[in-house]
CSV table of C-alpha atoms and ligand atoms in Angstrom, one decimal:
chain,number,residue,atom,x,y,z
A,41,MET,CA,0.1,0.0,0.1
A,42,SER,CA,1.6,3.2,-1.2
A,43,VAL,CA,1.9,6.2,1.1
A,44,PHE,CA,1.3,8.5,-1.9
A,45,SER,CA,-2.2,9.3,-3.5
A,46,PRO,CA,-2.8,6.7,-6.1
A,47,ASP,CA,-3.3,9.4,-8.9
A,48,LEU,CA,0.0,11.1,-8.0
A,49,LEU,CA,1.2,10.8,-11.5
A,50,LYS,CA,-2.0,10.7,-13.4
A,51,ASP,CA,-1.7,12.4,-16.8
A,52,GLU,CA,2.1,12.4,-16.5
A,53,VAL,CA,4.6,10.8,-19.1
A,54,ALA,CA,7.9,9.6,-18.0
A,55,LEU,CA,10.9,8.2,-19.6
A,56,VAL,CA,13.1,5.9,-17.5
A,57,THR,CA,16.4,4.7,-18.8
A,58,GLY,CA,17.5,1.5,-17.3
A,59,GLY,CA,13.9,0.7,-16.7
A,60,GLY,CA,14.0,-2.8,-17.8
A,61,SER,CA,15.6,-4.1,-14.7
A,62,GLY,CA,16.5,-3.7,-11.0
A,63,ILE,CA,16.1,-0.2,-9.1
A,64,CYS,CA,14.8,1.7,-12.3
A,65,LYS,CA,12.3,-1.0,-13.0
A,66,GLY,CA,11.1,-0.5,-9.4
A,67,ILE,CA,10.8,3.2,-10.1
A,68,ALA,CA,8.9,2.5,-13.3
A,69,ARG,CA,6.6,0.3,-11.6
A,70,ALA,CA,5.9,2.8,-8.9
A,71,PHE,CA,5.3,5.5,-11.5
A,72,VAL,CA,2.7,3.1,-13.4
A,73,ALA,CA,1.2,2.3,-10.1
A,74,HIS,CA,0.5,6.0,-9.5
A,75,GLY,CA,-1.1,6.6,-13.0
A,76,ALA,CA,1.8,7.5,-15.3
A,77,GLN,CA,2.6,6.4,-18.8
A,78,VAL,CA,6.2,5.3,-18.8
A,79,GLY,CA,8.8,4.5,-21.6
A,80,LEU,CA,11.3,2.1,-20.7
A,81,VAL,CA,14.9,2.4,-22.2
A,82,GLY,CA,17.6,-0.1,-22.4
A,83,ARG,CA,19.4,-2.2,-24.9
A,84,LYS,CA,17.9,-5.5,-24.4
A,85,ALA,CA,14.6,-5.0,-26.3
A,86,ASP,CA,13.2,-8.6,-25.0
A,87,ARG,CA,13.7,-7.6,-21.4
A,88,LEU,CA,12.0,-4.3,-22.0
A,89,GLU,CA,9.1,-5.8,-23.7
A,90,ALA,CA,8.6,-8.4,-20.7
A,91,ALA,CA,9.1,-5.5,-18.2
A,92,ALA,CA,6.5,-3.2,-20.2
A,93,ALA,CA,3.9,-6.1,-20.3
A,94,GLU,CA,4.3,-6.9,-16.6
A,95,LEU,CA,3.9,-3.3,-15.5
A,96,SER,CA,1.1,-2.4,-17.7
A,97,ALA,CA,-0.8,-5.4,-16.5
A,98,LEU,CA,-0.4,-4.0,-13.0
A,99,GLY,CA,-1.6,-0.7,-14.1
A,100,PRO,CA,-3.5,1.8,-13.8
A,101,GLY,CA,-0.8,3.5,-15.9
A,102,ARG,CA,1.0,1.9,-19.0
A,103,ALA,CA,4.5,1.1,-19.8
A,104,PHE,CA,6.1,1.0,-23.3
A,105,ALA,CA,9.4,-0.7,-24.5
A,106,LEU,CA,11.7,1.8,-26.2
A,107,PRO,CA,14.9,0.0,-27.0
A,108,GLY,CA,18.2,2.0,-27.6
A,109,ASP,CA,21.6,2.8,-26.2
A,110,VAL,CA,21.9,5.9,-24.2
A,111,ARG,CA,25.4,6.6,-25.5
A,112,ASP,CA,23.9,7.1,-29.0
A,113,TYR,CA,22.3,10.6,-29.3
A,114,ALA,CA,20.4,10.0,-32.6
A,115,ALA,CA,18.9,6.8,-31.0
A,116,MET,CA,17.8,9.0,-28.0
A,117,GLU,CA,16.1,11.4,-30.3
A,118,GLY,CA,14.2,8.4,-31.9
A,119,VAL,CA,13.2,7.1,-28.5
A,120,VAL,CA,11.9,10.6,-27.4
A,121,ASP,CA,10.0,11.0,-30.7
A,122,ALA,CA,8.5,7.5,-30.2
A,123,LEU,CA,7.3,8.4,-26.7
A,124,LEU,CA,5.9,11.7,-27.7
A,125,GLU,CA,3.9,10.0,-30.6
A,126,ARG,CA,2.7,7.1,-28.3
A,127,ALA,CA,1.9,9.0,-25.1
A,128,GLY,CA,1.4,12.6,-26.3
A,129,GLY,CA,3.8,14.3,-24.0
A,130,LEU,CA,7.0,14.0,-21.9
A,131,HIS,CA,7.1,15.4,-18.3
A,132,ILE,CA,9.5,13.3,-16.2
A,133,VAL,CA,13.0,11.9,-17.2
A,134,VAL,CA,14.6,9.3,-15.0
A,135,ASN,CA,18.3,8.8,-16.0
A,136,GLY,CA,19.2,5.3,-14.6
A,137,ALA,CA,21.1,3.5,-17.1
A,138,ALA,CA,24.5,2.7,-15.8
A,139,GLY,CA,27.5,0.2,-16.1
A,140,ASN,CA,29.8,-0.9,-13.4
A,141,PHE,CA,32.2,-3.7,-12.3
A,142,LEU,CA,35.1,-4.0,-9.9
A,143,CYS,CA,38.5,-3.3,-11.4
A,144,PRO,CA,41.7,-1.9,-9.9
A,145,SER,CA,42.7,1.3,-11.7
A,146,ALA,CA,46.2,-0.2,-12.6
A,147,GLN,CA,44.3,-2.9,-14.6
A,148,LEU,CA,41.5,-0.9,-16.1
A,149,SER,CA,41.9,-0.2,-19.8
A,150,SER,CA,41.3,3.2,-21.1
A,151,ASN,CA,38.2,2.1,-23.0
A,152,GLY,CA,36.9,0.5,-19.8
A,153,PHE,CA,37.1,3.7,-17.9
A,154,ARG,CA,35.6,5.6,-21.0
A,155,THR,CA,32.8,3.0,-21.4
A,156,VAL,CA,31.3,3.6,-17.9
A,157,LEU,CA,31.8,7.4,-18.3
A,158,ASP,CA,29.9,7.2,-21.6
A,159,ILE,CA,27.0,5.2,-20.3
A,160,ASP,CA,26.5,7.0,-17.0
A,161,ALA,CA,27.5,10.7,-17.7
A,162,VAL,CA,27.4,11.1,-21.5
A,163,GLY,CA,24.0,8.9,-21.5
A,164,THR,CA,22.5,11.3,-18.9
A,165,PHE,CA,23.5,14.3,-20.8
A,166,ASN,CA,22.2,12.9,-24.1
A,167,VAL,CA,18.7,11.9,-22.7
A,168,SER,CA,18.3,15.0,-20.8
A,169,ARG,CA,19.4,17.3,-23.5
A,170,VAL,CA,17.0,15.4,-26.1
A,171,ALA,CA,14.1,15.6,-23.6
A,172,PHE,CA,14.7,19.3,-22.9
A,173,ASP,CA,14.9,20.2,-26.6
A,174,LYS,CA,11.8,18.1,-27.6
A,175,ALA,CA,9.5,18.6,-24.6
A,176,LEU,CA,10.6,20.0,-21.3
A,177,ARG,CA,11.8,23.5,-22.6
A,178,ASP,CA,8.2,24.3,-23.6
A,179,GLY,CA,6.2,22.4,-21.0
A,180,GLY,CA,8.4,22.3,-17.9
A,181,GLY,CA,8.9,19.2,-16.0
A,182,CYS,CA,11.6,17.4,-14.1
A,183,ILE,CA,14.8,15.2,-14.5
A,184,LEU,CA,16.0,12.7,-11.8
A,185,ASN,CA,19.4,11.3,-12.2
A,186,ILE,CA,20.3,8.1,-10.5
A,187,SER,CA,23.6,8.7,-8.8
A,188,ALA,CA,25.6,6.8,-5.9
A,189,THR,CA,27.7,7.7,-3.0
A,190,LEU,CA,31.0,6.2,-4.5
A,191,HIS,CA,32.6,9.5,-5.1
A,192,HIS,CA,31.6,11.3,-1.8
A,193,GLY,CA,34.9,9.8,-0.6
A,194,ALA,CA,36.7,7.3,-2.6
A,195,THR,CA,35.7,3.7,-3.3
A,196,LEU,CA,38.2,0.9,-4.0
A,197,LEU,CA,38.1,-0.8,-7.5
A,198,GLN,CA,35.6,1.8,-8.8
A,199,ALA,CA,37.5,4.7,-10.0
A,200,HIS,CA,35.5,4.5,-13.4
A,201,ALA,CA,32.2,4.6,-11.6
A,202,SER,CA,33.1,7.0,-9.0
A,203,ALA,CA,34.2,9.4,-11.7
A,204,ALA,CA,31.1,8.9,-13.7
A,205,LYS,CA,28.7,9.5,-10.9
A,206,ALA,CA,30.7,12.7,-9.9
A,207,ALA,CA,30.1,13.8,-13.5
A,208,VAL,CA,26.4,13.0,-13.1
A,209,ASP,CA,26.0,15.0,-9.9
A,210,ALA,CA,27.8,18.0,-11.5
A,211,THR,CA,25.5,17.6,-14.6
A,212,THR,CA,22.4,17.6,-12.2
A,213,ARG,CA,23.5,20.9,-10.5
A,214,ASN,CA,24.3,22.8,-13.8
A,215,MET,CA,21.1,21.7,-15.8
A,216,ALA,CA,19.2,22.8,-12.6
A,217,LEU,CA,20.9,26.1,-12.9
A,218,GLU,CA,20.3,26.7,-16.6
A,219,TRP,CA,16.9,25.0,-17.0
A,220,GLY,CA,15.2,26.3,-13.8
A,221,PRO,CA,14.0,29.4,-15.6
A,222,ALA,CA,12.0,27.1,-18.1
A,223,GLY,CA,10.3,25.4,-15.1
A,224,VAL,CA,12.5,22.2,-15.2
A,225,ARG,CA,13.6,20.8,-11.9
A,226,VAL,CA,16.8,18.7,-12.0
A,227,ASN,CA,17.7,16.4,-9.1
A,228,GLY,CA,19.8,13.4,-8.3
A,229,LEU,CA,19.1,10.3,-6.0
A,230,ALA,CA,21.9,8.3,-4.6
A,231,PRO,CA,21.1,5.1,-3.4
A,232,GLY,CA,23.3,3.1,-1.1
A,233,PRO,CA,23.5,-0.7,-1.2
A,234,ILE,CA,20.2,-2.0,-2.4
A,235,ALA,CA,19.3,-5.7,-1.9
A,236,GLU,CA,18.5,-8.0,-5.0
A,237,THR,CA,20.0,-5.8,-7.7
A,238,GLU,CA,22.6,-6.3,-10.3
A,239,GLY,CA,24.7,-3.6,-8.9
A,240,MET,CA,25.0,-5.5,-5.6
A,241,ALA,CA,25.6,-8.8,-7.3
A,242,ARG,CA,28.4,-7.2,-9.3
A,243,LEU,CA,30.0,-5.3,-6.4
A,244,LEU,CA,29.6,-7.3,-3.2
A,245,PRO,CA,32.2,-9.9,-3.0
A,246,PRO,CA,30.7,-13.2,-2.0
A,247,GLY,CA,30.4,-13.6,1.8
A,248,MET,CA,30.8,-9.9,2.6
A,249,GLY,CA,27.1,-9.2,2.9
A,250,ASP,CA,26.9,-9.5,6.9
A,251,ARG,CA,30.2,-7.3,7.2
A,252,LEU,CA,28.9,-4.6,5.0
A,253,ARG,CA,25.4,-4.6,6.8
A,254,ALA,CA,27.1,-4.1,10.0
A,255,THR,CA,28.6,-0.9,8.9
A,256,ILE,CA,25.3,0.7,8.0
A,257,PRO,CA,23.6,2.8,10.8
A,258,LEU,CA,20.4,1.2,9.9
A,259,ARG,CA,21.8,-2.1,9.8
A,260,ARG,CA,20.2,-3.4,6.5
A,261,PHE,CA,20.4,-3.0,2.8
A,262,GLY,CA,17.8,-0.8,1.2
A,263,ARG,CA,15.0,-2.2,-0.8
A,264,ILE,CA,14.1,-1.2,-4.4
A,265,GLU,CA,10.7,0.1,-3.2
A,266,GLU,CA,12.3,2.5,-0.8
A,267,ILE,CA,14.3,4.0,-3.7
A,268,ALA,CA,11.1,4.3,-5.9
A,269,ASN,CA,9.4,6.0,-3.0
A,270,ALA,CA,12.1,8.7,-2.8
A,271,ALA,CA,11.9,9.0,-6.7
A,272,LEU,CA,8.2,9.5,-6.4
A,273,PHE,CA,8.7,12.3,-3.7
A,274,LEU,CA,11.2,14.0,-6.1
A,275,VAL,CA,9.3,14.0,-9.1
A,276,SER,CA,5.9,14.9,-7.5
A,277,GLY,CA,4.5,18.3,-6.6
A,278,ALA,CA,5.8,17.6,-3.0
A,279,ALA,CA,9.1,18.5,-4.2
A,280,SER,CA,8.1,21.6,-6.2
A,281,LEU,CA,10.9,23.9,-4.7
A,282,VAL,CA,13.6,21.2,-4.8
A,283,THR,CA,16.1,21.4,-7.7
A,284,GLY,CA,20.0,21.0,-7.9
A,285,ALA,CA,19.8,18.6,-5.0
A,286,VAL,CA,21.1,15.0,-4.7
A,287,LEU,CA,19.0,13.1,-2.2
A,288,VAL,CA,21.0,10.3,-0.5
A,289,VAL,CA,19.0,7.3,0.3
A,290,ASP,CA,21.3,4.8,2.0
A,291,GLY,CA,20.3,4.0,5.6
A,292,GLY,CA,23.2,6.3,6.6
A,293,ALA,CA,25.8,4.0,5.0
A,294,SER,CA,28.0,6.9,3.6
A,295,LEU,CA,28.1,9.0,6.8
A,296,PRO,CA,31.7,9.8,7.6
A,297,GLN,CA,31.7,7.7,10.7
A,298,ALA,CA,29.5,4.9,9.4
A,299,MET,CA,32.3,2.3,9.5
A,300,SER,CA,32.5,2.6,13.4
A,301,VAL,CA,28.8,1.6,13.6
A,302,ALA,CA,30.1,-1.9,13.2
A,303,LEU,CA,31.8,-1.6,16.7
A,304,THR,CA,28.7,-0.4,18.6
A,305,SER,CA,25.7,-2.1,20.0
A,306,PRO,CA,22.2,-0.8,19.5
A,307,GLY,CA,21.4,2.4,21.6
B,71,LIG,P1,20.8,-2.8,-13.4
B,71,LIG,O1,19.5,-3.6,-13.1
B,71,LIG,O2,22.0,-3.4,-14.1
B,71,LIG,O3,20.4,-1.5,-14.2
B,71,LIG,C1,21.2,-0.9,-15.1
B,71,LIG,C2,20.3,-0.8,-16.4
B,71,LIG,O4,20.9,0.2,-17.2
B,71,LIG,C3,19.9,-2.1,-17.1
B,71,LIG,O5,18.6,-2.1,-17.3
B,71,LIG,C4,20.6,-1.8,-18.4
B,71,LIG,O6,19.8,-2.4,-19.5
B,71,LIG,C5,20.8,-0.4,-18.7
B,71,LIG,N1,21.7,0.1,-19.5
B,71,LIG,C6,23.1,-0.1,-19.2
B,71,LIG,N2,23.8,0.3,-20.2
B,71,LIG,C7,22.9,0.9,-21.1
B,71,LIG,C8,23.2,1.6,-22.2
B,71,LIG,N3,24.3,1.9,-23.0
B,71,LIG,N4,22.0,2.0,-22.9
B,71,LIG,C9,20.8,2.1,-22.3
B,71,LIG,N5,20.4,1.2,-21.2
B,71,LIG,C10,21.6,0.8,-20.6
B,71,LIG,O7,21.5,-2.2,-12.1
B,71,LIG,P2,20.9,-1.6,-10.7
B,71,LIG,O8,21.8,-2.4,-9.7
B,71,LIG,O9,19.4,-1.7,-10.6
B,71,LIG,O10,21.4,-0.1,-10.9
B,71,LIG,C11,20.4,0.9,-11.3
B,71,LIG,C12,20.9,2.2,-11.1
B,71,LIG,O11,21.2,2.6,-9.6
B,71,LIG,C13,22.3,2.7,-11.7
B,71,LIG,O12,22.2,3.8,-12.0
B,71,LIG,C14,23.3,2.4,-10.6
B,71,LIG,O13,24.5,2.9,-10.7
B,71,LIG,C15,22.4,2.9,-9.3
B,71,LIG,N6,22.9,2.5,-8.1
B,71,LIG,C16,22.7,1.1,-7.7
B,71,LIG,C17,23.0,0.7,-6.5
B,71,LIG,C18,22.7,-0.8,-6.0
B,71,LIG,O14,22.9,-1.1,-4.7
B,71,LIG,N7,22.3,-1.6,-6.9
B,71,LIG,C19,23.6,1.7,-5.6
B,71,LIG,C20,23.9,2.9,-5.9
B,71,LIG,C21,23.5,3.3,-7.3
B,71,LIG,P3,20.3,-3.2,-20.7
B,71,LIG,O15,21.5,-4.1,-20.3
B,71,LIG,O16,19.2,-3.7,-21.4
B,71,LIG,O17,21.0,-1.9,-21.6
B,72,LIG,N1,36.8,-5.5,-15.7
B,72,LIG,C1,37.7,-4.7,-16.3
B,72,LIG,N2,37.3,-4.3,-17.6
B,72,LIG,C2,36.1,-4.5,-18.0
B,72,LIG,C3,35.2,-5.4,-17.4
B,72,LIG,C4,35.6,-5.9,-16.1
B,72,LIG,N3,34.7,-6.7,-15.5
B,72,LIG,N4,34.1,-5.3,-18.0
B,72,LIG,C5,34.3,-4.6,-19.2
B,72,LIG,N5,35.6,-4.2,-19.2
B,72,LIG,C6,36.2,-3.3,-20.2
B,72,LIG,C7,36.4,-4.0,-21.5
B,72,LIG,O1,37.5,-5.0,-21.5
B,72,LIG,C8,36.4,-3.2,-22.6
B,72,LIG,O2,37.7,-2.5,-22.6
B,72,LIG,P1,38.9,-2.9,-23.8
B,72,LIG,O3,38.1,-2.6,-25.1
B,72,LIG,O4,39.9,-2.1,-23.5
B,72,LIG,O5,38.9,-4.5,-23.6
B,72,LIG,C9,35.4,-2.0,-22.2
B,72,LIG,O6,35.3,-2.2,-20.6
B,72,LIG,C10,34.1,-2.1,-22.6
B,72,LIG,O7,33.6,-3.4,-22.5
B,72,LIG,P2,32.4,-3.8,-23.4
B,72,LIG,O8,32.0,-5.3,-23.0
B,72,LIG,O9,32.6,-3.7,-24.8
B,72,LIG,O10,31.2,-2.8,-23.0
B,72,LIG,P3,29.7,-2.9,-23.2
B,72,LIG,O11,29.5,-1.5,-23.7
B,72,LIG,O12,29.3,-4.0,-24.0
B,72,LIG,O13,29.2,-3.1,-21.7
B,72,LIG,C11,29.7,-2.7,-19.3
B,72,LIG,C12,29.3,-2.1,-20.6
B,72,LIG,C13,31.1,-3.3,-19.5
B,72,LIG,C14,29.6,-1.7,-18.3
B,72,LIG,C15,28.8,-3.9,-19.0
B,72,LIG,O14,29.0,-4.6,-17.9
B,72,LIG,C16,27.3,-3.7,-19.0
B,72,LIG,O15,26.6,-3.7,-20.0
B,72,LIG,N6,26.7,-3.3,-17.7
B,72,LIG,C17,25.2,-2.9,-17.6
B,72,LIG,C18,24.7,-3.5,-16.2
B,72,LIG,C19,25.4,-3.0,-15.1
B,72,LIG,O16,26.6,-2.7,-15.0
B,72,LIG,N7,24.6,-2.9,-13.9
B,72,LIG,C20,25.3,-2.6,-12.7
B,72,LIG,C21,24.9,-1.0,-12.6
B,72,LIG,S1,25.5,-0.5,-11.0
C-alpha cells in the first residue's frame, strides 16, 4: 500500500532509462502504479518488452518498451519522438542507465574507464538534452538522475564509476541552474547498497554481506521500493521547490563515521 495518493502521476508521461531491470524497473513500476505512462529504455529489447507487459498489467498506468543505447544521441532522439507519438507528451525523465564492475585502476583499460563514463555521464547528458529540446523546454517538467555515493569519498576498485557518478551529480546541478527558468527541476537520487540488484551482485564480494550490513547505521540494505518512494517524492509536486539537490537514500551508509557503527551495539 503506497503512502502516496494513487493518482499522484495521473496524466504524467515519464521516460526511465535502465527501466527494464533492477532499481529503475522498480521506479517505473511505482510510476505506473500512480497513474503515469512510462517509456522504458535499455539495450535488451526482449527484457524491456517483458517489463512493459508486466507493469502495464499491474496498471493503472502503462509502460512501453523503447529500446536504445543511451550513448547514441540519435537513437535517444528516436526514443523521445516515439514516446511523444505514443503517449502525447513527456514530463519526467529518470536517468538510471549505468554500467559498473570491480577493477583496480592499474588494470583498467582506457576503454573500460571511458565506457562507464559514456553510459552514466554522457548517457545522462544525451537523454536530458534531447528531452529538454523536444518537450521540457516548452512544457516544464523534471529530471531525476540516479547517482551513487561512491565519489563522496573514494571507493576501492571503482575509479571509473566514481568519476562517472561525480560527473552525473555535476550535470544535475548545472542543468538545474540553466533549466530552472524554463520550469524544469533537475535532481539526483543516490542510493546506498540495495538488496537483490545487479549492482549488488556485481560489486559485493561473496560472503561480505553481513560485514557490510554491520557498517550501515540502519543495519540493513535498502529495498528497491524505498528508492522508488524517494523517486516518487522528487518527481511529484511535493518537491516543487527542490532542484539541484542530490538526495542520499542509504540508511546512513555513507556517513563519515559509518564504519564505526560496526563496533557499537544498538542504543
Ligand atoms: P541494473 O539492473 O543493471 O540497471 C542498469 C540498467 O541500465 C539496465 O537495465 C541496463 O539495461 C541499462 N543500461 C546499461 N547500459 C545501457 C546503455 N548503454 N543504454 C541503455 N541502457 C543501458 O542495475 P541496478 O543495480 O538496478 O542499478 C540501477 C541504477 O542504480 C544505476 O544507475 C546504478 O548506478 C544505481 N545504483 C545502484 C546501487 C545498487 O545497490 N544496486 C547503488 C547505488 C546506485 P540493458 O542491459 O538492457 O541496456
Ligand atoms: N573489468 C575490467 N574491464 C572491463 C570489465 C571488467 N569486469 N568489463 C568490461 N571491461 C572493459 C572491456 O574490457 C572493454 O575495454 P577494452 O576494449 O579495453 O577491452 C570495455 O570495458 C568495454 O567493454 P564492453 O563489454 O565492450 O562494454 P559494453 O558497452 O558492451 O558493456 C559494461 C558495458 C562493461 C559496463 C557491461 O558490464 C554492462 O553492460 N553493464 C550494464 C549492467 C550493469 O553494469 N549494472 C550495474 C549497474 S551499478
